[in-house]
């Protein structure tokens, strides 16, 4: 029995940008929208007539779009004026501009905003070039080749000397571009940006490799398409048997090469130009298989055909490119005959995210196949499962190495919270969620937290973490640093954490210091609560330290608030003051001159008469006038005399 393989080049047919734009149109058809494309979506009559059969209109300007139509912008892109026209008319649209083209549009716009002249190397009638120029502003110049560039730079250099930003269109000829770069080197005001897309060169490289390993090469594409002819030329150089066809129908007339009927093992390679759709490539594959089968009666067509497709199975890990993103899913090209879908629930576990927050068009993603529907040509895929598989390896490694991880708390559950890290749901028990006992689990939701993995159940794919372990380690590190550097006199701002009868504890950033009651006020107070409350922020300084015992005494009273300093600046010996009697003792009475400052009126000075008991003359609360007779600054003592005031006024009546 004959054995054969038919291999289609991965890069055969639509490039990424064209494929994406065509799929956008089909998405609109599947969504039931009335669609119109701005120009032919692709220069391929098969595709265009198929779209027209499905009701897709081709329009040349946004003005032709109906209010109920959704306009699709093709991969070439359009100028800023077209977007404006669509928006001002309230026409909804899907932007199929190839991301590589959009990059040049942005570059042209930014260069123009910076006062540079955007110079686009390309064909001025090509839609991509017209679109880019429509973003570059009025100074934009389009030049066809290196000779025109040399002329322009010379002229600019003589007269204008403006900065010039040179960028080629995506499909610009590479050797011509190299000449342009060389010319630009002679002009310091010229900057070059290589914006050529490598899809074409990649396709040619792959075709040459495939041709070298094939007994026959089939090149599919238009006979007037320059990129198809180039492919044919390349393949013919390395593979003796090479044919160029426009579609599968041409195979009917084609004769199989001589010698194939005797060959047991036949290798056929297929490549295709940029405008060839995948279904034409697939049809050619089928037809070719049939042709070979007809050469051998024993041939099992079904088996061989099946073997010629890239196989896909449930549970398989595949690589794909995101081709479109909507509000509920991402659409993926996985390189098979299927259209791949990744539902939002399979993109992420984070309920706050939309598909566009997770992936964007053009992203290469690792996926796992969760369901295949061959009849409909659909494959359901999951990104989060692959992320979780990869992430779980990271989690296991983090546990072994004690690495600190970062993740977002997605929900509070019974007994703890769930943190999403590396695509893995990690359970943090309540006892490990915080170092503060009063912290509510709900308060952690949506917060980014650091944590360590404390347990992994690999078989079950479960991981348990601890936020507390990280917080405790951070606190210990902060403490060690504090004790290393702290010295007497250092000033801190700290929060009062608790009060006791002998003082207040102040948090200095993980370390509590004691503020003794005597430090809280210059006045005599009975309890710290008379001066401060829990939660107050105080500026304190270190009065004393015991690093061994981990104790720290704080000072708080400030000299400028010292009532003694105030007293000395306002009063002197000989001054008469009105004061209030605050206490009475057997040897005299204490009178308050100002808050925090009391003077003693000795029993001999309470009257100009002899007194045996002070209480016979004075009571607590009495307001009296007394003379300051002595100030002892060292001992902070003040002596006062009522008698001196009475005598000054001529003595009391008998
Ligand atoms: Fe195709 Fe975009 Fe490159 S449309 S050729 S992938 S610039």
XYZ file of C-alpha atoms and ligand atoms in Angstrom:
661
model
C 0.000 0.000 0.000
C 1.152 3.464 -0.862
C 2.022 5.840 1.955
C 1.844 9.593 1.524
C 2.042 12.789 3.538
C 0.669 16.143 2.532
C 2.069 19.035 4.540
C 0.700 22.524 4.303
C 3.103 25.253 5.424
C 1.988 26.921 8.673
C 2.423 30.324 7.058
C 0.543 29.350 3.882
C -2.313 31.625 2.955
C -3.631 34.529 4.969
C -1.114 36.403 7.052
C -2.090 37.128 10.635
C -3.492 40.586 9.825
C -5.647 39.483 6.864
C -6.871 36.415 8.719
C -7.913 38.583 11.637
C -9.816 41.040 9.414
C -11.649 38.264 7.530
C -12.621 36.603 10.822
C -13.998 39.925 12.058
C -16.386 39.959 9.085
C -17.477 36.373 9.765
C -18.015 37.214 13.450
C -20.418 39.950 12.404
C -22.242 37.506 10.115
C -22.512 34.925 12.928
C -23.731 37.659 15.326
C -26.504 38.423 12.852
C -25.287 41.973 12.132
C -25.705 43.661 8.774
C -22.100 44.130 7.704
C -20.310 46.260 5.142
C -16.573 46.329 4.427
C -14.724 49.520 3.580
C -13.261 48.314 0.285
C -12.739 44.618 -0.543
C -11.712 42.919 2.675
C -9.121 40.962 0.675
C -8.151 40.764 -3.004
C -9.523 37.282 -3.498
C -12.644 36.822 -5.626
C -13.618 33.555 -3.840
C -13.743 35.291 -0.466
C -15.373 38.447 -1.740
C -18.155 36.606 -3.589
C -18.762 34.302 -0.613
C -19.148 37.341 1.668
C -21.429 39.032 -0.819
C -23.549 35.839 -0.955
C -23.876 36.162 2.823
C -25.094 39.748 2.479
C -21.888 41.685 3.175
C -21.780 44.897 1.158
C -18.646 46.604 -0.104
C -18.646 50.364 0.370
C -16.006 52.903 -0.624
C -16.707 55.586 1.951
C -18.245 55.876 5.444
C -20.919 58.062 3.853
C -22.319 54.993 2.084
C -22.831 53.073 5.326
C -26.392 52.542 6.509
C -27.287 53.394 10.134
C -28.141 49.728 10.771
C -24.897 48.426 9.277
C -21.696 47.561 11.046
C -18.671 48.677 9.079
C -15.492 46.576 9.062
C -12.210 48.347 8.469
C -9.835 46.041 6.566
C -6.266 45.165 7.580
C -4.765 48.018 5.497
C -6.303 50.516 7.917
C -7.762 53.949 7.181
C -6.909 57.574 7.879
C -8.072 59.563 10.912
C -10.716 61.318 8.770
C -12.496 58.003 8.152
C -12.767 57.278 11.882
C -14.091 60.806 12.402
C -16.685 60.360 9.646
C -17.864 57.034 11.113
C -18.091 58.448 14.607
C -19.788 61.697 13.620
C -22.432 59.682 11.739
C -22.859 57.328 14.707
C -21.966 54.289 12.570
C -20.754 51.300 14.565
C -17.586 49.641 13.303
C -15.081 46.845 13.906
C -11.487 47.810 13.389
C -9.633 45.131 11.406
C -6.528 47.294 10.948
C -3.554 44.972 11.302
C -1.754 45.797 14.586
C 1.501 46.175 12.605
C -0.124 48.803 10.387
C -1.652 50.525 13.402
C 1.844 50.783 14.866
C 3.011 52.779 11.806
C -0.081 55.005 11.942
C 0.734 55.796 15.584
C 4.382 56.419 14.748
C 3.447 58.850 11.941
C 1.038 60.690 14.271
C 3.560 60.970 17.111
C 6.371 62.134 14.820
C 4.094 64.790 13.358
C 3.113 65.954 16.882
C 6.820 66.246 17.699
C 7.293 68.569 14.700
C 9.055 65.958 12.515
C 8.166 65.295 8.869
C 6.792 61.731 8.521
C 8.186 60.195 5.318
C 6.390 57.014 4.221
C 8.274 54.811 1.791
C 5.711 53.043 -0.385
C 3.153 53.224 -3.129
C 1.077 56.389 -2.684
C -1.999 54.728 -4.209
C -1.833 51.718 -1.850
C -4.662 51.812 0.724
C -2.281 51.113 3.619
C -0.109 54.102 2.637
C -3.155 56.362 2.197
C -4.328 55.327 5.666
C -0.940 55.981 7.325
C -0.638 59.358 5.592
C -4.060 60.165 7.004
C -2.585 59.938 10.518
C 0.672 61.776 9.832
C -0.704 65.290 9.352
C -0.377 67.717 6.452
C 3.456 67.613 6.296
C 3.514 63.860 5.575
C 5.448 62.889 2.461
C 5.101 59.614 0.500
C 8.089 58.531 -1.582
C 8.361 55.481 -3.854
C 12.077 54.623 -3.740
C 15.586 55.389 -2.511
C 16.281 57.840 -5.364
C 13.265 59.943 -4.421
C 14.296 59.770 -0.779
C 17.839 60.980 -1.578
C 16.428 63.926 -3.513
C 14.011 64.821 -0.731
C 16.644 64.630 2.009
C 19.045 66.783 0.029
C 16.369 69.437 -0.472
C 15.273 69.312 3.138
C 18.837 69.512 4.350
C 19.453 72.687 2.303
C 16.308 74.646 3.067
C 14.247 73.340 5.911
C 16.578 71.249 8.060
C 13.541 69.790 9.780
C 13.750 66.433 11.538
C 12.560 63.652 9.258
C 11.103 60.295 10.348
C 11.355 57.668 7.599
C 9.134 54.558 7.781
C 8.347 51.963 5.099
C 4.892 50.469 4.445
C 4.623 46.935 5.841
C 5.149 45.159 2.498
C 7.938 47.415 1.212
C 10.719 45.752 -0.754
C 13.487 44.789 1.680
C 16.472 45.480 -0.582
C 15.020 48.883 -1.536
C 14.598 49.651 2.154
C 18.223 48.770 2.811
C 19.245 51.337 0.180
C 16.993 53.926 1.856
C 18.637 53.277 5.232
C 22.076 53.760 3.694
C 21.081 57.076 2.122
C 19.518 58.319 5.373
C 22.797 57.669 7.203
C 24.284 60.712 5.456
C 21.651 63.059 6.937
C 21.823 63.606 10.712
C 18.293 65.047 10.783
C 16.875 61.776 9.358
C 15.625 59.027 11.690
C 14.708 55.610 10.293
C 12.104 53.217 11.683
C 11.996 49.685 10.272
C 8.281 48.963 10.027
C 8.389 46.215 7.373
C 6.285 43.201 8.364
C 8.212 39.956 8.233
C 5.147 37.796 7.395
C 6.125 37.678 3.710
C 9.772 36.789 4.268
C 8.735 34.183 6.883
C 6.348 32.599 4.361
C 9.074 32.447 1.726
C 11.588 30.928 4.147
C 9.161 28.229 5.254
C 8.192 27.430 1.635
C 11.861 26.895 0.723
C 12.360 24.546 3.688
C 9.208 22.565 2.895
C 10.094 22.328 -0.804
C 13.510 20.935 0.081
C 11.798 18.068 1.925
C 9.035 17.331 -0.592
C 8.734 15.227 -3.743
C 6.256 17.720 -5.122
C 5.276 21.296 -4.212
C 1.902 22.862 -4.897
C 1.774 26.661 -4.740
C -1.739 28.123 -4.538
C -2.504 31.712 -5.444
C -3.375 34.163 -8.177
C -1.229 33.993 -11.324
C -0.982 37.794 -11.161
C -0.142 37.940 -7.503
C 3.473 38.983 -7.130
C 3.896 37.306 -3.747
C 2.514 33.997 -5.151
C 4.846 34.101 -8.179
C 7.795 34.760 -5.888
C 6.806 31.713 -3.785
C 6.550 29.565 -6.914
C 10.008 30.683 -8.035
C 11.544 29.842 -4.655
C 9.913 26.398 -4.506
C 10.843 25.497 -8.073
C 14.497 26.190 -7.320
C 14.640 23.486 -4.623
C 11.931 21.023 -5.662
C 11.909 19.582 -9.194
C 8.152 18.940 -9.254
C 6.400 22.244 -8.645
C 2.976 23.447 -9.791
C 1.132 26.733 -9.472
C -2.675 26.560 -9.246
C -5.385 29.070 -8.391
C -7.768 26.578 -6.814
C -8.495 22.850 -6.388
C -10.406 22.552 -9.688
C -7.118 22.809 -11.591
C -5.966 19.534 -10.031
C -8.556 17.631 -12.061
C -6.599 18.181 -15.259
C -3.212 17.880 -13.636
C -1.168 14.796 -14.452
C 0.717 13.207 -11.606
C 4.485 13.271 -12.178
C 6.059 10.265 -13.813
C 7.518 7.833 -11.339
C 4.944 8.557 -8.619
C 3.012 5.398 -9.455
C 6.092 3.328 -8.505
C 6.893 5.303 -5.379
C 5.808 3.856 -2.008
C 6.316 6.985 0.041
C 5.220 10.313 -1.461
C 5.730 13.662 0.263
C 3.676 16.588 -1.017
C 4.184 20.148 0.219
C 1.622 22.953 -0.088
C 2.089 26.663 0.315
C -0.087 29.584 -0.688
C 0.031 33.320 -1.324
C -1.215 35.866 1.192
C -4.725 36.123 -0.299
C -5.499 32.408 -0.380
C -8.135 31.401 2.163
C -7.710 28.328 4.323
C -10.678 26.492 2.745
C -9.066 26.611 -0.693
C -5.866 25.183 0.817
C -7.944 22.489 2.541
C -9.761 21.657 -0.693
C -6.465 21.311 -2.545
C -5.269 18.966 0.199
C -8.361 16.781 -0.129
C -8.280 16.696 -3.883
C -4.600 15.870 -3.925
C -5.179 13.013 -1.479
C -7.882 11.658 -3.729
C -5.611 11.864 -6.751
C -2.903 9.850 -5.046
C -5.472 7.377 -3.776
C -6.635 6.803 -7.349
C -3.096 5.803 -8.216
C -3.369 2.851 -5.827
C -6.393 0.605 -5.482
C -5.409 -0.479 -1.943
C -5.354 3.032 -0.724
C -7.469 3.979 2.356
C -8.532 7.516 1.546
C -10.262 8.311 4.868
C -7.254 7.224 6.864
C -4.783 9.072 4.732
C -6.867 12.231 4.665
C -7.249 12.175 8.382
C -3.530 11.727 8.811
C -2.839 14.742 6.649
C -4.606 17.176 9.013
C -3.039 18.569 12.117
C -4.734 16.468 14.807
C -6.300 17.929 17.871
C -7.762 16.107 20.881
C -9.418 16.943 24.180
C -6.877 17.631 26.895
C -4.204 18.601 24.350
C -2.073 21.654 25.033
C -1.969 23.916 21.980
C -0.581 27.283 21.040
C -2.862 29.813 19.393
C -3.110 33.445 18.307
C -5.928 35.665 19.533
C -7.769 36.919 16.462
C -10.703 38.738 18.063
C -11.946 39.657 21.527
C -15.524 40.524 22.439
C -17.345 41.013 25.737
C -17.861 37.317 26.438
C -14.971 35.431 24.823
C -11.752 35.469 22.827
C -11.512 33.866 19.397
C -8.351 31.965 18.674
C -6.546 30.552 15.672
C -5.020 27.242 16.769
C -3.699 26.289 13.325
C -6.317 23.597 12.613
C -9.521 23.527 10.624
C -11.415 24.602 13.767
C -12.365 28.017 15.074
C -11.221 28.215 18.680
C -13.224 29.923 21.419
C -12.096 30.766 24.945
C -15.046 31.794 27.111
C -14.443 34.490 29.749
C -14.851 31.868 32.477
C -11.983 29.936 30.855
C -9.811 33.028 30.487
C -9.672 33.965 34.141
C -11.073 33.286 37.575
C -11.084 36.963 38.426
C -14.723 38.098 38.199
C -13.761 41.756 37.901
C -12.025 41.274 34.524
C -13.315 41.430 30.945
C -11.783 39.333 28.109
C -9.953 42.422 26.824
C -8.277 42.824 30.245
C -6.743 39.373 29.878
C -5.750 39.053 26.196
C -5.495 41.266 23.154
C -5.567 40.593 19.443
C -2.237 39.212 18.232
C -1.291 37.632 21.582
C 0.251 34.171 21.380
C -1.333 32.068 24.125
C -0.967 28.590 25.555
C -4.307 26.792 25.782
C -5.810 23.441 26.582
C -8.539 21.804 24.481
C -11.647 21.171 26.598
C -14.232 20.291 23.931
C -14.205 19.633 20.185
C -17.191 19.853 17.874
C -15.930 18.617 14.493
C -19.347 18.899 12.879
C -19.467 22.646 13.563
C -15.690 23.100 13.277
C -15.516 24.547 16.787
C -13.081 23.891 19.576
C -13.573 25.150 23.127
C -10.346 26.052 24.864
C -9.172 27.090 28.298
C -6.409 29.511 29.113
C -6.892 29.512 32.837
C -6.320 25.752 33.078
C -2.945 26.083 31.362
C -2.119 29.127 33.473
C -3.052 27.156 36.559
C -0.880 24.204 35.477
C 2.058 26.487 34.849
C 1.215 28.514 37.916
C 1.018 25.451 40.116
C 4.597 24.526 39.214
C 5.559 28.032 40.325
C 3.607 27.573 43.542
C 5.398 24.304 44.329
C 8.731 25.981 43.645
C 7.773 28.958 45.823
C 6.981 26.587 48.694
C 10.345 24.827 48.348
C 12.292 28.064 48.109
C 10.206 30.066 50.599
C 9.572 32.728 47.964
C 7.148 35.537 48.724
C 4.334 35.664 46.133
C 1.920 38.423 45.241
C -1.731 37.986 44.320
C -5.179 39.527 44.465
C -7.751 38.487 47.045
C -10.735 37.461 44.942
C -13.174 36.466 47.677
C -13.733 35.876 51.367
C -14.981 32.349 52.013
C -15.850 30.337 55.076
C -12.726 30.193 57.207
C -10.465 32.346 55.077
C -9.864 34.121 51.796
C -8.948 33.047 48.251
C -5.979 34.684 46.588
C -5.374 34.346 42.864
C -1.683 34.105 42.015
C -0.096 32.768 38.797
C -3.595 31.625 37.790
C -3.849 29.413 40.897
C -6.436 29.819 43.660
C -4.575 29.774 46.952
C -6.531 29.379 50.194
C -5.433 31.574 53.093
C -6.994 30.436 56.388
C -8.401 33.238 58.563
C -5.683 32.589 61.158
C -3.060 33.291 58.467
C -4.768 36.244 56.811
C -3.580 39.056 59.056
C -1.570 39.871 62.147
C -4.364 42.104 63.394
C -7.060 40.198 65.180
C -9.649 42.886 64.498
C -9.150 42.857 60.681
C -12.259 41.701 58.789
C -11.686 39.162 55.975
C -14.031 41.093 53.647
C -11.755 44.119 53.937
C -9.044 42.158 52.118
C -11.154 41.456 49.011
C -9.721 43.054 45.820
C -6.509 43.958 47.645
C -3.096 42.875 46.371
C -1.358 40.912 49.094
C 1.992 39.257 49.629
C 2.013 35.749 51.002
C 4.047 32.586 51.429
C 2.975 29.068 50.532
C 2.850 26.966 53.687
C 1.333 23.778 52.286
C 0.873 22.210 48.856
C -1.305 19.191 48.075
C 0.084 18.354 44.650
C -2.243 15.440 43.947
C -5.282 17.604 44.528
C -3.773 20.747 43.038
C -4.411 22.677 46.253
C -2.223 25.290 47.890
C -2.479 26.979 51.282
C -0.779 30.256 51.984
C -0.064 32.702 54.765
C -0.195 36.481 54.577
C 0.623 36.584 58.277
C 3.986 34.865 57.711
C 5.033 37.709 55.414
C 3.689 40.438 57.701
C 5.407 38.877 60.728
C 8.699 38.600 58.853
C 8.355 42.216 57.692
C 7.584 43.337 61.244
C 10.577 41.412 62.626
C 12.847 42.883 59.983
C 11.555 46.384 60.767
C 12.137 45.750 64.474
C 15.700 44.550 63.919
C 16.402 47.606 61.771
C 14.850 49.878 64.398
C 16.956 48.530 67.245
C 20.059 48.731 65.087
C 19.688 52.422 64.422
C 17.653 53.935 67.268
C 19.394 56.293 69.727
C 18.454 58.585 72.587
C 17.030 61.844 71.296
C 15.534 60.363 68.088
C 12.137 61.857 67.327
C 9.188 59.736 66.122
C 5.576 60.286 65.226
C 3.595 57.462 66.786
C 0.055 56.406 67.537
C -1.156 55.873 71.107
C -1.982 52.149 71.219
C -3.088 51.743 74.847
C -3.297 53.517 78.191
C -2.422 52.234 81.684
C -2.480 53.969 85.070
C 1.233 54.713 84.758
C 1.385 55.961 81.185
C 0.637 55.439 77.497
C 2.136 52.976 74.994
C 3.001 54.564 71.690
C 3.582 52.582 68.466
C 6.783 53.763 66.822
C 6.291 51.540 63.747
C 6.077 47.994 65.074
C 7.807 48.834 68.383
C 5.880 50.158 71.370
C 7.528 52.723 73.657
C 6.303 53.801 77.086
C 5.351 57.396 77.664
C 5.271 57.718 81.454
C 2.391 59.699 82.972
C 4.867 62.297 84.227
C 5.848 62.898 80.594
C 2.344 63.516 79.416
C 1.782 66.935 80.933
C 3.566 69.748 82.795
C 0.532 69.882 85.032
C -0.171 67.290 87.633
C -2.594 64.676 86.190
C -4.086 61.627 87.846
C -4.550 59.447 84.710
C -3.029 59.489 81.193
C -6.534 59.829 79.721
C -6.536 63.449 80.979
C -3.848 64.213 78.420
C -4.140 61.730 75.513
C -6.526 59.178 73.999
C -5.967 55.889 72.159
C -5.485 56.665 68.453
C -3.879 60.092 69.019
C -0.736 60.743 67.002
C 2.053 62.228 69.100
C 5.517 63.493 68.343
C 7.707 61.820 70.920
C 11.447 61.456 71.471
C 13.536 58.642 72.862
C 14.457 59.408 76.495
C 16.003 56.122 77.427
C 16.727 52.739 75.827
C 17.340 49.190 76.989
C 18.181 47.268 73.813
C 18.762 44.014 75.731
C 15.342 44.069 77.331
C 13.752 45.656 74.254
C 12.392 48.549 76.338
C 12.149 52.130 75.286
C 11.083 55.160 77.374
C 9.699 58.138 75.595
C 9.537 61.842 76.326
C 6.773 64.088 75.136
C 6.735 67.369 77.128
C 8.288 70.246 75.209
C 10.360 73.026 76.778
C 8.387 75.726 75.078
C 5.303 74.413 76.874
C 7.120 74.342 80.239
C 5.061 76.616 82.540
C 8.143 77.438 84.628
C 9.810 78.970 81.554
C 6.643 80.950 80.905
C 6.425 82.043 84.557
C 10.005 83.320 84.655
C 9.485 85.300 81.495
C 6.357 87.012 82.843
C 6.972 87.399 86.602
C 9.799 88.554 88.878
C 10.417 89.049 92.620
C 8.393 91.982 93.981
C 5.454 91.503 91.593
C 1.977 91.480 93.150
C -0.217 88.728 91.652
C -3.829 87.723 91.999
C -3.901 83.986 92.620
C -6.136 81.203 93.829
C -5.614 79.131 97.004
C -5.339 75.495 95.849
C -4.292 73.715 99.066
C -3.747 74.430 102.733
C -1.088 72.796 104.954
C -0.160 73.399 108.638
C 2.790 75.516 107.503
C 1.018 77.669 104.952
C -1.121 77.755 101.791
C -0.313 76.998 98.128
C -1.681 79.464 95.617
C -1.817 78.876 91.843
C -0.244 81.744 89.918
C -0.786 80.077 86.513
C -1.564 76.496 85.450
C 1.337 74.313 86.613
C 2.893 77.011 88.850
C 2.043 77.257 92.537
C 3.659 79.542 95.125
C 3.848 78.985 98.904
C 2.426 81.582 101.256
C 4.069 80.682 104.552
C 1.814 80.797 107.682
C 3.826 83.827 108.844
C 2.900 85.618 105.567
C -0.831 84.962 105.309
C -1.667 88.049 107.396
C -0.067 91.067 109.128
C -1.400 89.576 112.342
C -0.268 86.490 114.183
C -1.961 83.355 112.825
C -1.898 79.918 114.509
C -4.073 78.068 112.001
C -4.007 78.986 108.290
C -7.582 77.796 107.844
C -8.724 80.606 110.215
C -7.700 83.070 107.517
C -7.804 81.227 104.149
C -9.897 78.601 102.451
C -9.254 76.562 99.230
C -10.703 78.493 96.288
C -10.140 81.963 97.829
C -8.754 84.519 95.408
C -6.049 86.614 97.052
C -3.403 89.178 96.101
C 0.112 88.254 97.194
C 3.592 89.534 96.481
C 6.242 87.272 94.978
C 8.988 87.602 97.555
C 11.479 84.987 96.331
C 12.002 82.850 93.211
C 14.351 79.858 93.544
C 14.934 78.839 89.909
C 17.038 75.782 90.785
C 14.555 74.261 93.176
C 11.581 75.625 91.225
C 10.159 77.204 94.394
C 8.262 80.447 94.759
C 7.632 82.223 98.078
C 4.743 84.667 98.348
C 3.369 87.045 100.950
C -0.147 88.453 101.543
C 1.244 90.271 104.562
C 3.628 92.331 102.362
C 0.705 93.499 100.212
C -1.360 94.457 103.307
C 1.584 96.417 104.769
C 2.157 98.124 101.439
C -1.386 99.324 101.625
C -0.994 100.707 105.150
C -1.820 97.604 107.202
C -5.146 96.115 108.156
C -7.597 97.791 110.482
C -7.550 96.770 114.194
Fe -0.283 40.914 6.998
Fe -0.333 42.765 8.854
Fe 1.929 41.896 7.876
S -1.765 42.555 7.205
S 1.510 41.329 5.808
S 0.509 40.758 9.086
S 1.339 43.966 8.284
